[in-house]
Amino acid sequence: MKKLLVALLVLAAASYGFAGGGGQQSSGGGVTKGMDRKIVMGYSQIGAESEWRTACTNSVKAAAEEYNVELIFSDAQQRQENQMQAIRSFIRQKVDIIGFTPVVETGWDAILQEIKDAGIPVICVDRQVTLAAGKRQEDYITAFIGSNMITEAQKAVQWVVNYMKTTGNSKKKDDGKTVINIAILEGTTGSGAQVGRTEGWNQEIAKYPNYKTIFRQTGNFTRAEGQQVMEAWMKSPQANDIDVLFAQNDDMAIGAIDAINAAGKKPGTDIIIVSIDAVKGAFDAMLRKELNATIECNPLLGPQVMDTAVKILNKQPITWWVESVEGQFDWTNAEAAYPSRQY
Ligand code: GZL
């Protein structure tokens, strides 16, 4: 009886994995596709804050199955210290390769040095890191797989300016002089996505001096926080001044849409809304004419992660960063594109 109890406890502990869920995903024996042995990857994911993140996690797990990679997966619940704990565990377990999405850009110098000292290659996925002055990412990160966040936001600006010049909202059009007031819901403060999208937006919108930012606050990439922030803006004296909302991801935009409707205004008409990701919820909102446009940010990175891991471990040449190829969707193409969307 005692042995059975111990065995069950060991099984439970192994299946639970690290903080917030995760654990060992092994697809049995055999070898990894493209290798002469089965490799072990430790993967530290930041959490499950958005539809996008869930799609990214599912892609990584499915690709590990497809490649027959033993995946030790950790969900950090948005906490950098949980990522550090998981990565140190991967080092202790002497995994073949580490994959991780840094929840924020900074604070990784020491742990990346530990990984380097352990001689384990590391793939940074989705969001980039910023190291101390004088240090190059390429000297610590073996490969980066993800989007160009700056480009995504620049596309969002161009979409907004074109729409305001050609269509406008229920109150005004952009004639080059009329002031267009913008509210911005930013992602997780300090994350590569928030930093890049803020930089890209600010750079591009500066070309249009009649566009004024009157609200800017983080909604932490979540629907709930996007709604809370928008509710507060809708109760403020400047509520009626908002012409355009830029949300740095679809989940915050969808939360904001709920708040705008609750305030008796028409999202997509009174307030023009552009966001980033192009998840299914955004397509639903565009078909309801409540979201005007979304700029695609591809979460289906799993196959590229596993293919790159195999190339690294086979000592084959790789390109350090292969930028994701991404489109954009609005009322002119969302309906036609929706059936073939994979996330
Ligand atoms: C972008 C990714 C962002 C998504 C959000 O690459 O890091 O994090 O845009 C997600 O939906 O939460």
Tab-separated table of C-alpha atoms and ligand atoms in Angstrom, residues 46 48-54 78 101-102 125-127 146-147 149 152 187-188 191-194 197 220-222 248-252 276-277 279 297-299 301 326, ligand 1:
chain	number	residue	atom	x	y	z
A	46	ILE	CA	5.201	33.166	-19.930
A	48	ALA	CA	-1.853	32.051	-20.840
A	49	GLU	CA	-2.844	35.741	-20.861
A	50	SER	CA	-4.374	35.864	-24.345
A	51	GLU	CA	-5.809	33.875	-27.246
A	52	TRP	CA	-2.509	34.511	-28.977
A	53	ARG	CA	-0.440	32.970	-26.170
A	54	THR	CA	-2.648	29.884	-26.067
A	78	GLN	CA	3.579	36.017	-16.131
A	101	THR	CA	9.645	33.597	-24.232
A	102	PRO	CA	10.933	36.385	-21.954
A	125	VAL	CA	10.723	32.802	-28.986
A	126	ASP	CA	8.230	35.620	-29.683
A	127	ARG	CA	9.689	38.414	-27.523
A	146	GLY	CA	9.228	35.880	-33.772
A	147	SER	CA	7.681	38.949	-35.336
A	149	MET	CA	6.852	44.346	-33.365
A	152	GLU	CA	3.389	45.675	-36.856
A	187	GLY	CA	0.628	45.530	-23.526
A	188	THR	CA	2.584	44.227	-20.558
A	191	SER	CA	7.704	43.300	-22.661
A	192	GLY	CA	9.300	43.138	-26.092
A	193	ALA	CA	5.861	43.378	-27.676
A	194	GLN	CA	4.911	46.495	-25.722
A	197	ARG	CA	4.805	48.308	-30.694
A	220	ASN	CA	-1.437	44.002	-19.762
A	221	PHE	CA	-2.524	42.173	-22.936
A	222	THR	CA	-5.658	40.862	-21.189
A	248	GLN	CA	-1.548	46.466	-28.770
A	249	ASN	CA	-3.388	43.139	-28.886
A	250	ASP	CA	-6.833	41.862	-29.846
A	251	ASP	CA	-7.765	40.680	-26.348
A	252	MET	CA	-7.531	44.229	-24.946
A	276	ILE	CA	-2.671	43.466	-33.373
A	277	ASP	CA	-2.609	39.631	-33.433
A	279	VAL	CA	-6.898	35.916	-33.447
A	297	CYS	CA	1.196	38.585	-35.437
A	298	ASN	CA	1.828	34.914	-36.098
A	299	PRO	CA	1.762	32.667	-32.955
A	301	LEU	CA	5.888	29.297	-34.193
A	326	GLU	CA	2.338	38.604	-41.628
B	1	GZL	C1	3.362	39.184	-29.480
B	1	GZL	C2	3.066	38.535	-28.149
B	1	GZL	C3	1.965	39.264	-27.487
B	1	GZL	C4	0.639	39.188	-28.238
B	1	GZL	C5	-0.319	39.175	-27.100
B	1	GZL	O1	4.377	38.532	-30.132
B	1	GZL	O2	4.214	38.566	-27.316
B	1	GZL	O3	1.749	38.684	-26.204
B	1	GZL	O4	0.429	40.249	-29.118
B	1	GZL	C6	0.381	38.230	-26.152
B	1	GZL	O5	-1.612	38.743	-27.430
B	1	GZL	O6	-0.158	38.287	-24.897
